Coordinates of C-alpha atoms in Angstrom, one line a residue:
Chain A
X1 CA 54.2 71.1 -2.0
X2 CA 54.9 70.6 1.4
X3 CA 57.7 72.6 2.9
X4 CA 58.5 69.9 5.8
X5 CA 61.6 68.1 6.7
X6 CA 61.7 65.3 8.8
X7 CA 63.9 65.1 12.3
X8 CA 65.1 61.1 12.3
X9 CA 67.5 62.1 14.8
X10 CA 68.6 63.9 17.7
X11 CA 71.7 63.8 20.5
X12 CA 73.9 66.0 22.7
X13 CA 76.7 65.9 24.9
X14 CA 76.1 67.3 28.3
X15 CA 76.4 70.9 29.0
X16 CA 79.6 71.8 31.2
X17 CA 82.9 73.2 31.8
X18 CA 84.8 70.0 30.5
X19 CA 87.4 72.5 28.7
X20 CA 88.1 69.7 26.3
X21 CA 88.2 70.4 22.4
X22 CA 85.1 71.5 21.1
X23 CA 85.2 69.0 18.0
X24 CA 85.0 66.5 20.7
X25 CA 81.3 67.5 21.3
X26 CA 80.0 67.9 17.9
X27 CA 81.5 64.3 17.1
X28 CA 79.8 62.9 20.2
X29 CA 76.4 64.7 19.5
X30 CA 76.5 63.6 16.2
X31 CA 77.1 59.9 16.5
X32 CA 74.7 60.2 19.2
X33 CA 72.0 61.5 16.4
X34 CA 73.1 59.4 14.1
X35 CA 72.4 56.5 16.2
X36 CA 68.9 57.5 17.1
X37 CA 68.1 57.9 13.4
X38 CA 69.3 54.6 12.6
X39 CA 71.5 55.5 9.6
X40 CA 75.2 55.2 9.1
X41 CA 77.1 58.5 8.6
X42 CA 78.4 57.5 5.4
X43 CA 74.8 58.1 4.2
X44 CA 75.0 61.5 5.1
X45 CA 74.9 63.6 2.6
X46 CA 75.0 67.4 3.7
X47 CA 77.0 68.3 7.0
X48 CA 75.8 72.1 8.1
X49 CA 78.0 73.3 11.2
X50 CA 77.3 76.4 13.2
X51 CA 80.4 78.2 13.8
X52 CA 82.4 78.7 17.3
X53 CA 84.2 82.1 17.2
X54 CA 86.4 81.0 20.1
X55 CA 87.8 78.2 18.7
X56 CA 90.2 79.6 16.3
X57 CA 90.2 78.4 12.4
X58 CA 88.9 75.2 13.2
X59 CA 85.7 76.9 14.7
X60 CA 85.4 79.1 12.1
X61 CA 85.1 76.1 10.0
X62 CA 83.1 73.9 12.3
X63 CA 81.4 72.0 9.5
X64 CA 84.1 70.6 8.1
X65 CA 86.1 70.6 11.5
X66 CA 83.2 67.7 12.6
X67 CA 83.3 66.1 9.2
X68 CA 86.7 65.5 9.4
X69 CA 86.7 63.9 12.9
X70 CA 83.7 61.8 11.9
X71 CA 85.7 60.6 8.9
X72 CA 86.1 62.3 5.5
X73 CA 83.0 60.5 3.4
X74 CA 82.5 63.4 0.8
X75 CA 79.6 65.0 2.0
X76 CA 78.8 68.7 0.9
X77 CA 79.5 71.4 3.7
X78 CA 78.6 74.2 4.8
X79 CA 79.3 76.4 8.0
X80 CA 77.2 79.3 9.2
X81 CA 77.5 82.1 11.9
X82 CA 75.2 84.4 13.5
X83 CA 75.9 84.0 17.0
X84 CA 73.2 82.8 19.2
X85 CA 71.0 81.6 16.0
X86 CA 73.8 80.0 14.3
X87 CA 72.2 76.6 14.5
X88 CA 69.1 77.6 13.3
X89 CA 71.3 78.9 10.0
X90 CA 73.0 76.0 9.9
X91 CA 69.6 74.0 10.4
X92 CA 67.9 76.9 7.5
X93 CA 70.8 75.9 5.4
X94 CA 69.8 71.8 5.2
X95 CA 66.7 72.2 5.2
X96 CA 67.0 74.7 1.7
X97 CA 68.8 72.4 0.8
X98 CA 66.5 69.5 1.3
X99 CA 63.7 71.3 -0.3
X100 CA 65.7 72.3 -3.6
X101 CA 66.2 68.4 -3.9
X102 CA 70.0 68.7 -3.6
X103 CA 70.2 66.1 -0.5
X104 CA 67.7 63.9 0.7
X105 CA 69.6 63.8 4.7
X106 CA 71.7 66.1 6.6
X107 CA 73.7 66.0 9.6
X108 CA 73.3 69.7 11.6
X109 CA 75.8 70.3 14.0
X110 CA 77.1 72.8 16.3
X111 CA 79.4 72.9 19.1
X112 CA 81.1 75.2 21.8
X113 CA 84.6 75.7 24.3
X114 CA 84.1 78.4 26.1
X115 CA 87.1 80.2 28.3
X116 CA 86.8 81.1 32.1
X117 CA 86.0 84.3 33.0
X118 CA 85.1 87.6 30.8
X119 CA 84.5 87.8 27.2
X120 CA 86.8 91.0 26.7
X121 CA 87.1 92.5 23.2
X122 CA 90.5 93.1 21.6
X123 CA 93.2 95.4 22.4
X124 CA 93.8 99.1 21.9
X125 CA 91.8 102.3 21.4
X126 CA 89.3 101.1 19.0
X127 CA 86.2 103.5 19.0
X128 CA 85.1 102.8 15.9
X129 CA 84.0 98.9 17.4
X130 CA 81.0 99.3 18.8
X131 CA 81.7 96.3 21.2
X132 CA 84.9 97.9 22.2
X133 CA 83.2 101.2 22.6
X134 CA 80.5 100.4 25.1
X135 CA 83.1 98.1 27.3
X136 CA 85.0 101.7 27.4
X137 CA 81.7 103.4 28.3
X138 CA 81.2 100.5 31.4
X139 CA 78.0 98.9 29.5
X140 CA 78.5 94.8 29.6
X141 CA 75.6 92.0 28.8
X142 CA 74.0 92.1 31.6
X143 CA 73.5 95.9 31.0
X144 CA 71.2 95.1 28.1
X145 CA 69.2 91.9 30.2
X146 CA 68.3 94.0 32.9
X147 CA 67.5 97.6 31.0
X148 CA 64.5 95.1 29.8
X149 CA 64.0 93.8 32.6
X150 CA 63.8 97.2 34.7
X151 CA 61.1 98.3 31.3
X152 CA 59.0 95.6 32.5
X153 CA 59.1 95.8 36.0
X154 CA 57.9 100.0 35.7
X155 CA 55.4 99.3 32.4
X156 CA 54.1 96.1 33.6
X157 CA 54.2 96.1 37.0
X158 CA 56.6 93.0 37.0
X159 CA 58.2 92.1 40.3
X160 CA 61.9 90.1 41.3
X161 CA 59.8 87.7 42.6
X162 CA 58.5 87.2 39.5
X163 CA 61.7 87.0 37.7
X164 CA 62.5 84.2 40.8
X165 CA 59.8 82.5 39.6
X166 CA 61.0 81.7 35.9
X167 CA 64.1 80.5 38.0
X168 CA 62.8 78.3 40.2
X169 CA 60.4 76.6 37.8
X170 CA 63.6 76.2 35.1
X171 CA 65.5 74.4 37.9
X172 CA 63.2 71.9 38.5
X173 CA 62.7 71.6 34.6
X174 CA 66.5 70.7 34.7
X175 CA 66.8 68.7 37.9
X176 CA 66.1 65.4 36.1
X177 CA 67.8 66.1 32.2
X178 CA 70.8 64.5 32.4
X179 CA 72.4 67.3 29.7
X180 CA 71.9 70.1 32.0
X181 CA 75.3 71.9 33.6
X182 CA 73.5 72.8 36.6
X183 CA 71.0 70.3 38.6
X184 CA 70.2 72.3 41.6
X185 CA 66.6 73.3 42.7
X186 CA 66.9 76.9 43.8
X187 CA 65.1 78.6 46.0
X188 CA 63.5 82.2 46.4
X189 CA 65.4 83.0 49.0
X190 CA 68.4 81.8 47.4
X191 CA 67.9 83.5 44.2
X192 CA 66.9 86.9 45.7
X193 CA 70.1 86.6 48.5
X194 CA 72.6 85.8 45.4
X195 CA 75.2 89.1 44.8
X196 CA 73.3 91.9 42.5
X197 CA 75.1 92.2 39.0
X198 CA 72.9 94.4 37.4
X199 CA 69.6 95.9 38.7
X200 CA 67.3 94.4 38.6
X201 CA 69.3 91.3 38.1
X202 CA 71.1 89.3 40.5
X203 CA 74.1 86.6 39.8
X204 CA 71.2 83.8 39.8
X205 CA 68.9 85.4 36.9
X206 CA 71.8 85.6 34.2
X207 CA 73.0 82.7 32.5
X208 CA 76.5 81.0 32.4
X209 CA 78.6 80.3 29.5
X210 CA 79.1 76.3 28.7
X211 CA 80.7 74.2 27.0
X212 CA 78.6 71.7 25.3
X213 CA 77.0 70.1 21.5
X214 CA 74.0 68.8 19.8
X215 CA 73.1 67.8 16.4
X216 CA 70.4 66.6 14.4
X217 CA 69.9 64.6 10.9
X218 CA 67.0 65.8 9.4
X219 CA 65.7 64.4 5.7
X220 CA 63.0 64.7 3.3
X221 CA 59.8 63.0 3.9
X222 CA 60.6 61.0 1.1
X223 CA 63.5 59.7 2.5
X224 CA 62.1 59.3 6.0
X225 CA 59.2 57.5 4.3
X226 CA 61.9 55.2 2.6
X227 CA 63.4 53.9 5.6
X228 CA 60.1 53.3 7.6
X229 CA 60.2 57.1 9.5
X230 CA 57.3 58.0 8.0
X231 CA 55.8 59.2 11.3
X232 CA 58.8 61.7 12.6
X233 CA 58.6 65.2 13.9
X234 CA 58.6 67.3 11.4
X235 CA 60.4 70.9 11.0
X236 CA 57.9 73.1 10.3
X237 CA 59.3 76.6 9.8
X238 CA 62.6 78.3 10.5
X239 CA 62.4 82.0 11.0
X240 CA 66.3 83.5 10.9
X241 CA 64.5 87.0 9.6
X242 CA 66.2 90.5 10.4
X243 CA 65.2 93.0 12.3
X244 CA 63.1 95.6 10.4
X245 CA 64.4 99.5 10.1
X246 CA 63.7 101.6 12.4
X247 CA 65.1 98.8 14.6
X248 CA 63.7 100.5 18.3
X249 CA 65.1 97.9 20.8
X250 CA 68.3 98.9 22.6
X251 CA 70.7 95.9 21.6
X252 CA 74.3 94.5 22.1
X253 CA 76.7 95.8 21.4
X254 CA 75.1 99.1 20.6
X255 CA 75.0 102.4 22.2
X256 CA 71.7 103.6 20.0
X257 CA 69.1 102.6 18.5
X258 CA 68.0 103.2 14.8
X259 CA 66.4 106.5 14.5
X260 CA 62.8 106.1 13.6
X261 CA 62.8 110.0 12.6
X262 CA 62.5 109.5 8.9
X263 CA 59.2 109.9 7.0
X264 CA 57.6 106.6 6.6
X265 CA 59.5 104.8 9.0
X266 CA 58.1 103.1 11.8
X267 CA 59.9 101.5 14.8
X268 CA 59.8 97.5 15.1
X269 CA 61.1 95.1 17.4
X270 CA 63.4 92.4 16.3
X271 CA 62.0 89.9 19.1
X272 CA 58.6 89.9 18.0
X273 CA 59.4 89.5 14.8
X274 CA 60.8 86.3 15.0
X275 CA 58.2 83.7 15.9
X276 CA 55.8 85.9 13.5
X277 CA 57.5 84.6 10.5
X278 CA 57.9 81.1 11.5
X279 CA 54.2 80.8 12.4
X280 CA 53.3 82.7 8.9
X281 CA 55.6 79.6 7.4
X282 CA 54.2 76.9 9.2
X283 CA 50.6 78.2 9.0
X284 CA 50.2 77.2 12.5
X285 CA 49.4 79.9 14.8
X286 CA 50.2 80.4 18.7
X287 CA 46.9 78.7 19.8
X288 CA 48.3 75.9 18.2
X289 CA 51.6 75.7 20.1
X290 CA 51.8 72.8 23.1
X291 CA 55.5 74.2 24.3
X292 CA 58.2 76.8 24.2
X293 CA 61.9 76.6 24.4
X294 CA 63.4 80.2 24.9
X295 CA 66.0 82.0 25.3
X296 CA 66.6 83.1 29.3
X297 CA 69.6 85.0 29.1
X298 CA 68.1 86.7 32.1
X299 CA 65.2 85.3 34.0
X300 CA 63.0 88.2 33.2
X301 CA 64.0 87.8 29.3
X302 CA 62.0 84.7 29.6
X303 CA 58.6 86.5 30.0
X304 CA 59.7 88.7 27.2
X305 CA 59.6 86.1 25.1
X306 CA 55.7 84.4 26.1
X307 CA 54.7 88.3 24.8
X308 CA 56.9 88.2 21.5
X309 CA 55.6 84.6 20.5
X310 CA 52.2 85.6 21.1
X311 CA 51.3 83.1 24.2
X312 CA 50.1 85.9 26.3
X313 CA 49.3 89.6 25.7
X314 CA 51.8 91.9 26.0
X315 CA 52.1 93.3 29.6
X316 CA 51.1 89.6 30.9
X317 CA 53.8 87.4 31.3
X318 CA 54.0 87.5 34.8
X319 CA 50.6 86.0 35.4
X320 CA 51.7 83.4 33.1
X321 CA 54.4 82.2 35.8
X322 CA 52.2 83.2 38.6
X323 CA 49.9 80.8 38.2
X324 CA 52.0 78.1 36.9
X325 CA 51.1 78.1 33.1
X326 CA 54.6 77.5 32.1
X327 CA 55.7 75.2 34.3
X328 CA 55.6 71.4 33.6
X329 CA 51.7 70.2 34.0
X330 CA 51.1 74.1 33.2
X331 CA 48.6 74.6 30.6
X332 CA 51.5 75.5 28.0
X333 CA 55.1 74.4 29.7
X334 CA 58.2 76.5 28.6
X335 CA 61.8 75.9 29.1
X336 CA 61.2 72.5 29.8
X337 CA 64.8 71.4 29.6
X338 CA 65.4 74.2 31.8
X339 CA 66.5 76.5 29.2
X340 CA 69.8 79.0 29.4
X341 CA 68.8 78.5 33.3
X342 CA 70.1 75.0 33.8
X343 CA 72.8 74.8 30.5
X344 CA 74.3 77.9 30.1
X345 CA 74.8 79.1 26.8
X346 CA 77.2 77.1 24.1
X347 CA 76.7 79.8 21.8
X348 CA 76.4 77.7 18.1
X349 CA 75.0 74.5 20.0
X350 CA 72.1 76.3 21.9
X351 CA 69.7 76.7 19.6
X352 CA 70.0 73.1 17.8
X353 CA 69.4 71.9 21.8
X354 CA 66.0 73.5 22.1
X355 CA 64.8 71.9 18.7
X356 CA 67.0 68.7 20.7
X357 CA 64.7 69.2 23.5
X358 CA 61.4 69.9 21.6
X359 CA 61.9 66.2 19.6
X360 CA 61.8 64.5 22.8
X361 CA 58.7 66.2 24.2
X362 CA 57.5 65.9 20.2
X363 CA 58.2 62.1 20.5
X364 CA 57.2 61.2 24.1
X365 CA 60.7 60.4 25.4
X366 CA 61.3 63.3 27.8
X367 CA 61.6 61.1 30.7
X368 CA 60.6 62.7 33.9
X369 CA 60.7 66.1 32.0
X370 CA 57.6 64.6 29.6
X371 CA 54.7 66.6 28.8
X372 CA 51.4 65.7 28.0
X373 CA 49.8 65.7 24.4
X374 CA 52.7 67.7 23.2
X375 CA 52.1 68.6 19.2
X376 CA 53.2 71.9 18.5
X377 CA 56.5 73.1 19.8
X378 CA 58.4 76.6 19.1
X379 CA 61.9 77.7 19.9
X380 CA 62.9 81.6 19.8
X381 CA 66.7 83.2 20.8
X382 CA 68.6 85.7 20.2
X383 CA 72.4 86.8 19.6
X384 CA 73.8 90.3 18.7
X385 CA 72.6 93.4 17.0
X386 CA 69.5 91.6 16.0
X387 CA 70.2 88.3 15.1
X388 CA 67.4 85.6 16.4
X389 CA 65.9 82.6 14.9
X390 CA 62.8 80.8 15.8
X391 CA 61.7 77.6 14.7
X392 CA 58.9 75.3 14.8
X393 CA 58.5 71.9 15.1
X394 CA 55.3 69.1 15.1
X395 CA 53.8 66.1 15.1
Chain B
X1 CA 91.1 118.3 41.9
X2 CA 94.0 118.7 39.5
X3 CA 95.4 120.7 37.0
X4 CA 95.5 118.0 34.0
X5 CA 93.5 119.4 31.2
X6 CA 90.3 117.8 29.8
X7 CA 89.7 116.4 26.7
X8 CA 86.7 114.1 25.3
X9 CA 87.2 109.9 25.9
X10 CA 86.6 110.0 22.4
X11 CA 87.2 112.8 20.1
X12 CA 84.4 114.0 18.2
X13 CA 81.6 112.0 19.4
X14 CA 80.0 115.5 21.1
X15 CA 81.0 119.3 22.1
X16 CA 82.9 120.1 24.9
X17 CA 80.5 122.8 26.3
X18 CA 80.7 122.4 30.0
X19 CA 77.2 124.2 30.2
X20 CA 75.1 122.6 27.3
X21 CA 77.2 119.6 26.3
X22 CA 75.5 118.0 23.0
X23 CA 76.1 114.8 21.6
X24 CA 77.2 114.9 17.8
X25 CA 75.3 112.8 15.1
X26 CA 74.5 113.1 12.1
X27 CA 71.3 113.4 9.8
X28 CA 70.6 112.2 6.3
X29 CA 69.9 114.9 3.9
X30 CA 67.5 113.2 2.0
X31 CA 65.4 111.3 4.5
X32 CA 65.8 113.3 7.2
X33 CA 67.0 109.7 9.6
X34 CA 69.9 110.6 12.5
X35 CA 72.5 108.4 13.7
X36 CA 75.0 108.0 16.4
X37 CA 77.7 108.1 16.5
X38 CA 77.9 110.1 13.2
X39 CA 80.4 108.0 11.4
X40 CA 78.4 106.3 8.5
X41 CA 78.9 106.3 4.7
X42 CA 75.6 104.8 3.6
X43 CA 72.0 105.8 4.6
X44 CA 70.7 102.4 6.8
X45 CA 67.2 103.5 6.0
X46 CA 66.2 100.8 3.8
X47 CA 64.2 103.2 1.1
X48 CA 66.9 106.0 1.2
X49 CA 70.2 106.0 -0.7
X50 CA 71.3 108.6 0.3
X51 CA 75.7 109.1 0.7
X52 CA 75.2 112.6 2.4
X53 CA 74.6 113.5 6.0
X54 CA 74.7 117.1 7.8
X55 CA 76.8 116.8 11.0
X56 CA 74.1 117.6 14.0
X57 CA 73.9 118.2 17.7
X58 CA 71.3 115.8 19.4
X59 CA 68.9 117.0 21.6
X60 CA 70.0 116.8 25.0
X61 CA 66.8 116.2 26.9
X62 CA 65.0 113.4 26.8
X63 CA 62.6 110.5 28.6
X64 CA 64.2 107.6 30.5
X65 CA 63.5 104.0 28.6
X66 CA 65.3 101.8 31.3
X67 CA 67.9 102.2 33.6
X68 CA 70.2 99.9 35.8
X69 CA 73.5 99.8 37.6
X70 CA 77.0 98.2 37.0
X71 CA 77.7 96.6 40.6
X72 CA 80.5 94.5 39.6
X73 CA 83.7 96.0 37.7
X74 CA 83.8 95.7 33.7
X75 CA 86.3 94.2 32.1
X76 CA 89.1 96.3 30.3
X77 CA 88.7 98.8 27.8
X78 CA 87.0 99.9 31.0
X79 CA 89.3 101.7 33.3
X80 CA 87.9 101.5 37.0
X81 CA 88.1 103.7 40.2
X82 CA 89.9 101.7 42.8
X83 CA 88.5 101.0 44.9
X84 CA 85.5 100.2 41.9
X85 CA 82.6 102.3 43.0
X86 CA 79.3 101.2 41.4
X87 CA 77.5 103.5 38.6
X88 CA 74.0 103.8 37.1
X89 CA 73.2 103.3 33.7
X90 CA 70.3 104.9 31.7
X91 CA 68.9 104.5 27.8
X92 CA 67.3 107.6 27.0
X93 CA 64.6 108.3 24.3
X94 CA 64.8 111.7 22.6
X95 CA 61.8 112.7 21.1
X96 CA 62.9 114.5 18.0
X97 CA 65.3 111.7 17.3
X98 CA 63.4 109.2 17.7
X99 CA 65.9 107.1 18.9
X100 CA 67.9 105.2 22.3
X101 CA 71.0 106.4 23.4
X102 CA 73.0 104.9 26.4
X103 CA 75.2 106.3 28.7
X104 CA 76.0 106.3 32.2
X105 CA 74.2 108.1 34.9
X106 CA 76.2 111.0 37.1
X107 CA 77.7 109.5 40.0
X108 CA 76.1 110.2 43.2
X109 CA 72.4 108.4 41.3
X110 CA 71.2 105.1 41.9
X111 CA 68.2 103.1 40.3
X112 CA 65.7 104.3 43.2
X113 CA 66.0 107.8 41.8
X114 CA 64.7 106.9 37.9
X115 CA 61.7 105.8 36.8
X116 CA 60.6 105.0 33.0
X117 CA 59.3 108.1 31.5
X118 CA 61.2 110.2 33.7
X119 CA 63.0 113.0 31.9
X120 CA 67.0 112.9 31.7
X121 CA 69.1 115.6 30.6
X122 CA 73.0 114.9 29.0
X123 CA 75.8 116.8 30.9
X124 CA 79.8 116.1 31.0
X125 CA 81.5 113.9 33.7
X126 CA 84.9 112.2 34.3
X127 CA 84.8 108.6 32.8
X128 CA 88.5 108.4 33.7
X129 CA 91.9 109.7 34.6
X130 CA 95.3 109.1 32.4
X131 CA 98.4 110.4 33.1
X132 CA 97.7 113.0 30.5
X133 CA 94.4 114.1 31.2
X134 CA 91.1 113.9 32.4
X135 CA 88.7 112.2 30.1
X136 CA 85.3 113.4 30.3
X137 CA 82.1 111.7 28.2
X138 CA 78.4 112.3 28.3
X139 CA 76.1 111.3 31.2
X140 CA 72.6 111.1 31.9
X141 CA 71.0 112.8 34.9
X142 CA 67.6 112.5 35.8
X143 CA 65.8 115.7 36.3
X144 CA 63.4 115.5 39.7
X145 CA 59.3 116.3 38.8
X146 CA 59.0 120.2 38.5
X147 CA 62.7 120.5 38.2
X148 CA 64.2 122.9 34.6
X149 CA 67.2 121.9 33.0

């Protein structure tokens, strides 16, 4: 039996700081799928929301939180967290639920308000947190982005330059998509003059946090057959797998790493493990794949990412960007959206805008962002201690 | 300098041996895994289930992973110099371990003094000042090539 859903629909509202209720998104980006799918809500039958933890209750609850404002029509809900791969949970969730035959469409929706200025954690003299802990010890994000970026530079031989070049070649992914925060083609100069936050990275290599949402309705392929949508891009596999004990890659919030001391244990990464599972589900493999949406929290994290999903041997990255391979007419174009580069991160809506962004390229309706002969497309992030998703998507 | 005592920024988490300060974890009796910081009821090794762990001190040598700086101030729990004075950060593989552990680097070392690979040894520094005390945790400092601990 085939384990394929179909995507009828996709929409966003633009990335920004627009400080407006975060409901307000999810609504938009969902009559904005709903629209390009062609059905009414009311057929809806599954709402899956990815949570905002910033939000208070109604966040918590984003599911029904978007439900409600879309009108009560006694759909099922469900609401999932798991920071930065919360939308691929909440996209997991439909499409199990799909499969089992318990809905035949779904609405998958996620959506963010984020404050100004630093995430701090919670009061007091809490040592036992390990968030609060390393804030105490002076270790914030950007600690983590560029600790793997200085590993690369020193094992691989990885310049800044390089790390300017994933910049540069996001911004003018992003110039022309009209949901990108930030439309600005930046220079090398620019990027390598901008203030350095953490060494190697500088202000310009570290991405933003945005308001913003995006949804999708995905179905069966019965259903999509049914209504004449026979020929829609298809989900293909969603990977939300954990990391594998000894977990060996230093990772917010932590201050250690699993130990891999213990007879018969071996030490894994959590990155690479991601796009290996949902290539194993979707029994394509990474010759296969036309594009890549990834997660750039830093620049450098980018090239990370072409190793973990397999699009280059590990070590190589860099000649990737050197010689153009990712950029748009590249031989395999990543971030063509513009990635974290050009949005910033909406934490729960992030990873439903990459599948957003890999429907269009799937479809042919990327505007000036289009891509040629695009087939195969997978997406890969990840959030804290570990948790990641990856998905695929194709023709 | 002052007379305020010094105590640990946070009790417990390793000795207060000015000389050969070691970090304190702990180490499951049946599979042999270490963690840090010790606190931990269950075994995380996924084959072990195991409740009991010997309290242990870490080694306190080991091979730089990655290093960077903190050039802008962290936000609070962190309590900053003022003027804020930039620090170096370093993850540091021990061997027997076989596991990461972050810290900061001793003032006075920047990111053109490590390399990956390099080896890094833990000592005590000031993390801050109350009005109590001085509050000391573990550092990293590189060792230079040809250079005993």
């Amino acid at each position: 039996m085939s384990q394929d859903i179909a995507v009828l629909g996709v929409g966003m509202h633009p990335w920004g700081k627009w400080g407006r209720n975060f409901s307000e998104y999810g609504v938009y980006a969902a009559r904005e799928a709903l629209k390009d799918a062609g059905i009414p809500w009311q057929d809806v039958q599954f709402v899956s929301g990815a949570a905002t933890m910033r939000c208070g209750y109604p966040g918590y609850v984003a599911g029904a939180t978007i439900a409600q404002a879309l009108g009560w029509q006694g759909a099922q809900v469900n609401t999932s967290y798991a920071a930065c791969a919360s939308g691929s949970q909440a996209l997991a969730a439909a499409r199990a639920k799909i499969l089992a035959g318990e809905c035949e469409v779904a609405l998958v929706v996620g959506a963010d308000t984020t404050p100004k200025g630093f995430l701090a954690p919670a009061k007091g003299f809490r040592p036992e947190d390990p968030d609060w802990l390393r804030f105490y010890l002076g270790i914030t994000n950007p600690t983590y982005f560029a600790l793997y970026a200085r590993r690369r530079m020193d094992l691989y031989g990885d310049t800044e330059e390089d790390f300017g070049l994933v910049k540069i070649k996001n911004s003018e992914n992003g110039f022309t998509n009209p949901n990108a925060r930030y439309k600005k083609k930046f220079t090398m100069e620019e990027i390598l003059n901008s203030a350095m936050v953490a060494d190697p990275l500088r202000l310009l290599q570290i991405c933003a946090t945005s308001d913003g949402g995006a949804a999708m309705i995905v179905s069966s392929m019965e259903y999509a057959k049914r209504i004449g949508k026979a020929n829609a891009v298809k989900v293909a596999a969603v990977s939300t797998v954990t990391p594998t004990f000894a977990s060996a890659v230093v990772e917010m919030p932590d201050i250690a790493t699993d130990s891999a001391a213990a007879a018969g244990v071996e030490a894994h990464s959590f990155r690479a493990a991601l796009p290996k599972k949902a290539y194993e589900q979707a029994g394509i493999g990474p010759e296969d794949v036309s594009l890549a949406e990834v997660y750039d929290l830093s620049s450098a994290l980018e090239l990370d990412w072409y190793e973990d999903l397999m699009l280059c041997p590990r070590g190589e990255a860099a000649q990737m960007v050197r010689e153009g391979a990712t950029k748009l007419g590249g031989r395999l174009p990543v971030n063509t959206s513009g990635g974290l580069a050009c949005f910033g991160e909406a934490v729960p809506a992030q990873a439903i805008a990459q599948v957003c962004e890999l429907t269009w390229q799937l479809r042919g309706q990327a505007g000036e962002r289009q891509i040629a002969n695009a087939k195969v497309g997978i997406t890969a992030n990840q959030g804290l201690f570990g948790h990641g998703s990856s998905v695929i998507l194709k023709k | 300098m002052n007379n305020k005592p010094v105590q640990a920024a946070i009790e417990g988490w390793f000795t207060l041996d000015t000389d050969t300060p070691h970090l304190i974890g702990a180490c499951c009796e049946k599979c042999g895994t270490y963690y840090f910081p010790k606190t931990l009821s269950f075994c995380k090794n996924p084959a072990c289930d195991s409740t009991t762990f010997n309290e242990v001190e870490l080694s306190r040598q080991g091979k730089i992973w990655s290093y960077t700086n903190a050039c802008y101030k962290p936000p609070e729990p962190f309590v900053a110099d003022e003027p804020f004075v930039p620090y170096a950060i370093a993850a540091v593989e021990l061997e027997k371990e076989q596991m990461i552990i972050l810290g900061q680097v001793v003032k006075g070392v920047d990111v053109d003094q490590m390399k990956v690979g390099k080896t890094a040894t833990l000592v005590l520094e000031t993390l801050h000042e109350d009005d109590d005390a001085i509050k000391v945790t573990w550092k990293w400092q590189p060792i230079a090539q040809g250079e005993s601990a």
